[in-house]
PDB file of C-alpha atoms in Angstrom:
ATOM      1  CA  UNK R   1    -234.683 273.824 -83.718  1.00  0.00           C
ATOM      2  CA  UNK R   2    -235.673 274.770 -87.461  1.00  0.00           C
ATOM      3  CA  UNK R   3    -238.549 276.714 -88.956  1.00  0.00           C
ATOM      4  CA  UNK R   4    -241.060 274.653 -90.859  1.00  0.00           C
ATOM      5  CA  UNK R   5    -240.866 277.530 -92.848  1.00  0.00           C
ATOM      6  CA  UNK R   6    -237.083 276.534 -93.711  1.00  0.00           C
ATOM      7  CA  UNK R   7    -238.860 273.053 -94.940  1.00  0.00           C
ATOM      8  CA  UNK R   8    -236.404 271.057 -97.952  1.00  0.00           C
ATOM      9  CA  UNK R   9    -237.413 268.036 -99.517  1.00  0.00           C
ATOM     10  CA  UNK R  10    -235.021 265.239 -97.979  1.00  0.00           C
ATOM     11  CA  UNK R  11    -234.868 266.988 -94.559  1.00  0.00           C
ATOM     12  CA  UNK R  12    -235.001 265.210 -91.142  1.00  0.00           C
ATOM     13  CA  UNK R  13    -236.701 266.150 -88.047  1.00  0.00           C
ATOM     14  CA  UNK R  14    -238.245 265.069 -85.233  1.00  0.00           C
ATOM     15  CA  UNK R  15    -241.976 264.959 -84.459  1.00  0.00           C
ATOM     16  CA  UNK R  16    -244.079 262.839 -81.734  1.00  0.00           C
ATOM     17  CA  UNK R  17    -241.530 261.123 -80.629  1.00  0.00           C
ATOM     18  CA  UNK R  18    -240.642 260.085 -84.101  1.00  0.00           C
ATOM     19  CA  UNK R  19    -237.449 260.657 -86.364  1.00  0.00           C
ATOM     20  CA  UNK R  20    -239.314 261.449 -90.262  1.00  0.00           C
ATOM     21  CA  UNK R  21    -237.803 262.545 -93.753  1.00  0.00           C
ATOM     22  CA  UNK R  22    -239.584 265.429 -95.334  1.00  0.00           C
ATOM     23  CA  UNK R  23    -240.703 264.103 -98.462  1.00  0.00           C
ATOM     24  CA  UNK R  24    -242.753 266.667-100.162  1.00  0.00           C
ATOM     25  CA  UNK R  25    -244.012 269.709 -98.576  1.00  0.00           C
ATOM     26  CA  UNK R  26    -246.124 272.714 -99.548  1.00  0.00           C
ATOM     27  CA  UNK R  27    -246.775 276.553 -98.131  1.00  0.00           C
ATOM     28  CA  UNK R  28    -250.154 277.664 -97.581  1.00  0.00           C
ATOM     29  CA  UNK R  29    -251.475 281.115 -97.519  1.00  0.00           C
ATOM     30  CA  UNK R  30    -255.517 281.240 -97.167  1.00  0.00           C
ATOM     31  CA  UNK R  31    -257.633 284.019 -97.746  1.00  0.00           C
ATOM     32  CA  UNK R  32    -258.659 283.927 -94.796  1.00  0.00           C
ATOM     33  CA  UNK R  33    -257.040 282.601 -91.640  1.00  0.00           C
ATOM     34  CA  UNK R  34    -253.416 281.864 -90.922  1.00  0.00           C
ATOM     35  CA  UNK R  35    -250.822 280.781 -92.985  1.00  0.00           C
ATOM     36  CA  UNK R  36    -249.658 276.817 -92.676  1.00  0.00           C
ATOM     37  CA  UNK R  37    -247.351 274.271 -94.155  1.00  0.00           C
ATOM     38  CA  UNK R  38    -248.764 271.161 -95.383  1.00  0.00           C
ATOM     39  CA  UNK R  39    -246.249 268.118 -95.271  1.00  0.00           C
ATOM     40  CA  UNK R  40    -245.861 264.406 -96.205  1.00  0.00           C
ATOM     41  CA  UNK R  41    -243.308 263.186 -94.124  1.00  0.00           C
ATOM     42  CA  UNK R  42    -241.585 259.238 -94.078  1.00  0.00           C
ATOM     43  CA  UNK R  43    -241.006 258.075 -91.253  1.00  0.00           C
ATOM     44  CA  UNK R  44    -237.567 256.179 -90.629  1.00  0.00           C
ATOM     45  CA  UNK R  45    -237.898 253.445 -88.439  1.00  0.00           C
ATOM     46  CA  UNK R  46    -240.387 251.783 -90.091  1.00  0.00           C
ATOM     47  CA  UNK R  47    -240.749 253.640 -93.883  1.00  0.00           C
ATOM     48  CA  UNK R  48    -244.836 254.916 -93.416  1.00  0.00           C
ATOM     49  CA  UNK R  49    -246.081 257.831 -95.036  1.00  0.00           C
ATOM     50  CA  UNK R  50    -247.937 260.561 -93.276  1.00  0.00           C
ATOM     51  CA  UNK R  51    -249.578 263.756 -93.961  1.00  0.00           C
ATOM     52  CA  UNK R  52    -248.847 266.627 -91.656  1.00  0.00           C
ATOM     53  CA  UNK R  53    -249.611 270.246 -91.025  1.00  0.00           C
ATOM     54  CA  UNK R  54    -247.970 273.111 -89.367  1.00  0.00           C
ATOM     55  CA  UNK R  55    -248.952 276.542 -88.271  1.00  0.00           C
ATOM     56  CA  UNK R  56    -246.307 279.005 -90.353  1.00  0.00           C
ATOM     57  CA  UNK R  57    -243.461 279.436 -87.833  1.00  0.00           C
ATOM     58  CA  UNK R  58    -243.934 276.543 -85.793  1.00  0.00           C
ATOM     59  CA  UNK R  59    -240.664 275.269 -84.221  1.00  0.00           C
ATOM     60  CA  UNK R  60    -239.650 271.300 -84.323  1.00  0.00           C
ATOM     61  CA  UNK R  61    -236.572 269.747 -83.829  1.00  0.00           C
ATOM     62  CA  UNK R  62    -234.219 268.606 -86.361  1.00  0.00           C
ATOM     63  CA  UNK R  63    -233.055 264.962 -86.433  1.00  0.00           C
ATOM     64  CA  UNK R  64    -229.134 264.694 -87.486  1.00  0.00           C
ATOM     65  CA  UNK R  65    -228.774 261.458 -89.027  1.00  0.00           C
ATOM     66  CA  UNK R  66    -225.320 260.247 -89.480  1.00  0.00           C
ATOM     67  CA  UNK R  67    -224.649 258.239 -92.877  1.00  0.00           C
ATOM     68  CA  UNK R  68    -221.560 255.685 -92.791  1.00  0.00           C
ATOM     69  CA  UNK R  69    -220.476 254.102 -95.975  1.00  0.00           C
ATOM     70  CA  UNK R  70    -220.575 249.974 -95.355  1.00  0.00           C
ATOM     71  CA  UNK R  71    -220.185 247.395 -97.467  1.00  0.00           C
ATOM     72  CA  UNK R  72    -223.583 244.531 -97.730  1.00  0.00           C
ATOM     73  CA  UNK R  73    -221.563 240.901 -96.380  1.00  0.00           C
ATOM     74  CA  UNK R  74    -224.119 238.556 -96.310  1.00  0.00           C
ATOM     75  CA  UNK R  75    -227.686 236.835 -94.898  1.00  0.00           C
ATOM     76  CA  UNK R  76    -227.555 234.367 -92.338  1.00  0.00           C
ATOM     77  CA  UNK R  77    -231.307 233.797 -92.263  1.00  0.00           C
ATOM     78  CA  UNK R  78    -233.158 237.155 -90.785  1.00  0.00           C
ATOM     79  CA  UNK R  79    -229.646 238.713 -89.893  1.00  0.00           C
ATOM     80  CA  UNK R  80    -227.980 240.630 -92.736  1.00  0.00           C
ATOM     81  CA  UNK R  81    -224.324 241.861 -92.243  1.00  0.00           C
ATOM     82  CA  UNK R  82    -222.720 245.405 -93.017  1.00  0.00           C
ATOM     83  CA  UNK R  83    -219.220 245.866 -92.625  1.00  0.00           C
ATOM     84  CA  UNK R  84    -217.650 249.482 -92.277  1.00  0.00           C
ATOM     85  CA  UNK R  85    -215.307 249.636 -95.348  1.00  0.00           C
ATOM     86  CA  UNK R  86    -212.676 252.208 -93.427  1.00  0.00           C
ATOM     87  CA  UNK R  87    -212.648 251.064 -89.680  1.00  0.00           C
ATOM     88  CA  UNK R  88    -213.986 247.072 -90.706  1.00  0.00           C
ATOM     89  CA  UNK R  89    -216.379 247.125 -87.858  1.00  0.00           C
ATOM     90  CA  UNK R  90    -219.660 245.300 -88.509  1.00  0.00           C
ATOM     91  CA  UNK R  91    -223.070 245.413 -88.142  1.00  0.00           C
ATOM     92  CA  UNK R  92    -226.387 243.429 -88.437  1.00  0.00           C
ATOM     93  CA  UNK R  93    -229.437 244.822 -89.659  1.00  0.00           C
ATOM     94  CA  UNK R  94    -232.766 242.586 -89.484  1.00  0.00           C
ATOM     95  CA  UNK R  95    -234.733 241.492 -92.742  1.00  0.00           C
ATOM     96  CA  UNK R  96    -237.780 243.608 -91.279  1.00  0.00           C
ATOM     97  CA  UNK R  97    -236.023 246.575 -90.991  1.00  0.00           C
ATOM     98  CA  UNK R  98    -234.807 246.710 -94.509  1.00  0.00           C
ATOM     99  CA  UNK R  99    -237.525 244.457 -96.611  1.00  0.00           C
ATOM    100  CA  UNK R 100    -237.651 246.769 -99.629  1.00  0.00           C
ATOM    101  CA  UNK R 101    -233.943 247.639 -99.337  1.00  0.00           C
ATOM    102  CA  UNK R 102    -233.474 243.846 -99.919  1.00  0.00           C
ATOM    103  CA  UNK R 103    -234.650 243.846-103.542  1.00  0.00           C
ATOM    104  CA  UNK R 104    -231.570 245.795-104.963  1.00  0.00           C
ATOM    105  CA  UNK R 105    -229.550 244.563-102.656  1.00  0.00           C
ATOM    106  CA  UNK R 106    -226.671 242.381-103.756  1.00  0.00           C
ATOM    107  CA  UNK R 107    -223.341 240.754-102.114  1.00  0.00           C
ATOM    108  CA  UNK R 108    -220.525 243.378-101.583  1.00  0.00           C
ATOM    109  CA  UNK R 109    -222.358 246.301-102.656  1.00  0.00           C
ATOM    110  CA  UNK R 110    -221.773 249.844-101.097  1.00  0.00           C
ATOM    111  CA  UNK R 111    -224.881 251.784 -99.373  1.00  0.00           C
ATOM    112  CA  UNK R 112    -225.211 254.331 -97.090  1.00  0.00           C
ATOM    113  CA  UNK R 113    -226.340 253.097 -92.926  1.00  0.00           C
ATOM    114  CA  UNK R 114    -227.973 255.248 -91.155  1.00  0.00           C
ATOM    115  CA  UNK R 115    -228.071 256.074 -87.642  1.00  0.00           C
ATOM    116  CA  UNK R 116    -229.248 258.131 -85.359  1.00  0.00           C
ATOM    117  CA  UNK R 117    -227.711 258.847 -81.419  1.00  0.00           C
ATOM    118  CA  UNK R 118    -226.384 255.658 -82.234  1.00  0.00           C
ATOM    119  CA  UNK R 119    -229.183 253.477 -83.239  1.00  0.00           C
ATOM    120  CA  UNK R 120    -229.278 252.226 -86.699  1.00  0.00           C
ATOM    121  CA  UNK R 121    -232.607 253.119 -88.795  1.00  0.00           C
ATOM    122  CA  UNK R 122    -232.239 251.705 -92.260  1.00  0.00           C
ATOM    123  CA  UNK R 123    -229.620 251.976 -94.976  1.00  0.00           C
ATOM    124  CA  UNK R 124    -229.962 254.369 -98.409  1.00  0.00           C
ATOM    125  CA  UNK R 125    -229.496 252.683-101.652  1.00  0.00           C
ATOM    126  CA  UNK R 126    -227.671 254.443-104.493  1.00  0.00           C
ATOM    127  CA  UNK R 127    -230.798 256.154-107.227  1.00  0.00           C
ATOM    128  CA  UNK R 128    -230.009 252.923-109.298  1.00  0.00           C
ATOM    129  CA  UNK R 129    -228.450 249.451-109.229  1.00  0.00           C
ATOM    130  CA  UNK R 130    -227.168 247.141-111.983  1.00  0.00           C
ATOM    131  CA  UNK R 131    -228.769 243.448-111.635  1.00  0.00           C
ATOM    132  CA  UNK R 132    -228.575 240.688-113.797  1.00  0.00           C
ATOM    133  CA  UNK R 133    -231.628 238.680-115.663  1.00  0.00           C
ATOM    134  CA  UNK R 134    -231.530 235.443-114.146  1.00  0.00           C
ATOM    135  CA  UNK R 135    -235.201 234.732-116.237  1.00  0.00           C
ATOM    136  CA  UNK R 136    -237.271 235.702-118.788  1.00  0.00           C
ATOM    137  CA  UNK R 137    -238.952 234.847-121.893  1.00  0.00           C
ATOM    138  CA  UNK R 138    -237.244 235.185-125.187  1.00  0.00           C
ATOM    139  CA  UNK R 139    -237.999 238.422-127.280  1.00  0.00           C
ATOM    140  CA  UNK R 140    -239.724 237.720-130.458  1.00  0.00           C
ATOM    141  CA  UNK R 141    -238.547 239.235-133.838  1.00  0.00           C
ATOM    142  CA  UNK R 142    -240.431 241.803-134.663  1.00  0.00           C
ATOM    143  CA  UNK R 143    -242.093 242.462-131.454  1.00  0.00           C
ATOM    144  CA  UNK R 144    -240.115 245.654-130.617  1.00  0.00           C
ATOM    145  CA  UNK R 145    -242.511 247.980-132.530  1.00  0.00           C
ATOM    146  CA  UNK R 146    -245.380 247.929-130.359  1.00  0.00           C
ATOM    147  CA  UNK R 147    -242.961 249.135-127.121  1.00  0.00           C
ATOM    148  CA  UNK R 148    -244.267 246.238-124.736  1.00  0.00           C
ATOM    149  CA  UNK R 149    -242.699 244.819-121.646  1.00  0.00           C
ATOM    150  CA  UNK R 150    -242.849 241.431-120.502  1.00  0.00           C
ATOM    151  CA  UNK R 151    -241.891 240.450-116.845  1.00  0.00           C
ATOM    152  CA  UNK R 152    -237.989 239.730-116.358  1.00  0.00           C
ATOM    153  CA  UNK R 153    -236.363 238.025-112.633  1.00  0.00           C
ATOM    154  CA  UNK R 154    -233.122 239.383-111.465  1.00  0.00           C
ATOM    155  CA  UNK R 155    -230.819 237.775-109.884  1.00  0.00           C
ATOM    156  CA  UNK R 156    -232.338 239.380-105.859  1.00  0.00           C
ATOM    157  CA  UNK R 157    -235.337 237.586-107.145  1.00  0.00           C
ATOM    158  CA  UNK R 158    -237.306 240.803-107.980  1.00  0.00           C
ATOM    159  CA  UNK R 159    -239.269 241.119-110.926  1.00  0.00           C
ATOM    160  CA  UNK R 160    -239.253 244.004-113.621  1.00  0.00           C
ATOM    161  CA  UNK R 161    -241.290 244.423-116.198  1.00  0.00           C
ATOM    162  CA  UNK R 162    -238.787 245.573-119.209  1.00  0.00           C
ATOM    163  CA  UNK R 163    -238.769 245.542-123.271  1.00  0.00           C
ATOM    164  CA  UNK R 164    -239.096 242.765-125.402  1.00  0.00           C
ATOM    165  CA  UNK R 165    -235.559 243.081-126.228  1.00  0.00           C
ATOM    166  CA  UNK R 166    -234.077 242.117-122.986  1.00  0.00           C
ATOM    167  CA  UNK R 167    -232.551 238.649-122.554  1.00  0.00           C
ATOM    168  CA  UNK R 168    -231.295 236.399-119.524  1.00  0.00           C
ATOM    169  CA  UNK R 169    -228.066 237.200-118.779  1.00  0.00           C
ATOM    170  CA  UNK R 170    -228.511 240.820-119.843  1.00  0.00           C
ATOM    171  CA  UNK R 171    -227.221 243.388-117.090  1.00  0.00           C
ATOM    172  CA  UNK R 172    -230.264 245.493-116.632  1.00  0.00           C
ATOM    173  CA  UNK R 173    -230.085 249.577-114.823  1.00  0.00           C
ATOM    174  CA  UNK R 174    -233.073 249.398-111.949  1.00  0.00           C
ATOM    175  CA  UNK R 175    -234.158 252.666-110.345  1.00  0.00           C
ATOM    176  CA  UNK R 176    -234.161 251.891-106.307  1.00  0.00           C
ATOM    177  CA  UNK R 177    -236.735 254.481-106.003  1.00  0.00           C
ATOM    178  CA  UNK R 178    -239.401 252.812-107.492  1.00  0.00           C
ATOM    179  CA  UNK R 179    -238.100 249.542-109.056  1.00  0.00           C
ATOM    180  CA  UNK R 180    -238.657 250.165-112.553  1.00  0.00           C
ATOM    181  CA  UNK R 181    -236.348 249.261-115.553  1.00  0.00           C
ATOM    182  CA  UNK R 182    -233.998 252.624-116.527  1.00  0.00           C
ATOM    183  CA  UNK R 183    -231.857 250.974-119.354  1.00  0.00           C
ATOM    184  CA  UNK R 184    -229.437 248.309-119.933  1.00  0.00           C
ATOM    185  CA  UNK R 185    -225.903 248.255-118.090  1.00  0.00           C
TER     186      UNK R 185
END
């Protein structure tokens, strides 16, 4: 049991019968009338956002989540394979249960599974990813001064909108968090 007083950005606990991710959370001392903490938790099984308050001191239970290194195989239609890089067991995770994981997400890549009491949840990304512009339209000279974008295909098929300077081929630095361009690779 922890304290929702003890609250940290990242934690995991459980609530209704549900295993969530703190993701931001705030302490709140009224005038009048008791003390509360105001949370926005994600929840893991299927990635929704919801608000949530607690009365100051109110007990939940926390959620240990195991994370195991593993190694992205390949898709067989819906059924995407993980294989354990030390023990070489593997897994299969379906397309719904990691749909925005599978925009970064490229052949023998390392990420994080998790799993909790032995059911898998999802899988953690590294913060960024290095993909490759498979499309794009050519920069024009002299178009770098106004600090545009223009829309630019990597090579999952997601698109980013990045500066005029970037070409096909170029190996571009995507943030996983929110899928915007961070710099060239």
């Amino acid at each position: 049991m922890i304290s929702v007083n003890d609250f940290k950005t990242g934690l995991t606990i459980e609530v209704d019968n549900g295993i969530w991710q703190v993701v931001d959370f705030q302490h709140v001392k009224p005038g009048k009338g008791a003390a509360f903490v105001r949370s926005k938790l994600r929840n893991l099984r299927n990635g929704s956002i919801q608000e949530k308050t607690f009365r100051a001191g109110e007990k939940v239970n926390r959620a240990h989540i195991e994370n195991r290194k593993m190694q992205y195989l390949y898709a067989s239609g819906d059924v995407h394979a993980f294989m354990d890089t030390s023990t070489y067991e593997q897994i299969e995770l379906q397309t719904n249960q990691i749909e925005h994981e599978l925009k970064f997400l490229k052949e023998n890549m390392e990420v994080f599974i998790m799993t909790y009491q032995s059911e898998t949840i999802g899988l953690e990304l590294p913060n960024n990813v290095e993909l490759t512009v498979t499309e794009t339209e050519p920069g024009i000279k002299g178009d770098t001064a106004s600090g545009g974008t223009k829309p630019a295909t990597v090579e999952t098929g997601l698109i980013v909108q990045v500066p005029f300077f970037v070409n096909e081929g170029d190996v571009l630095v995507i943030s996983t968090s929110d899928g915007k361009y961070v710099s060239r690779g």
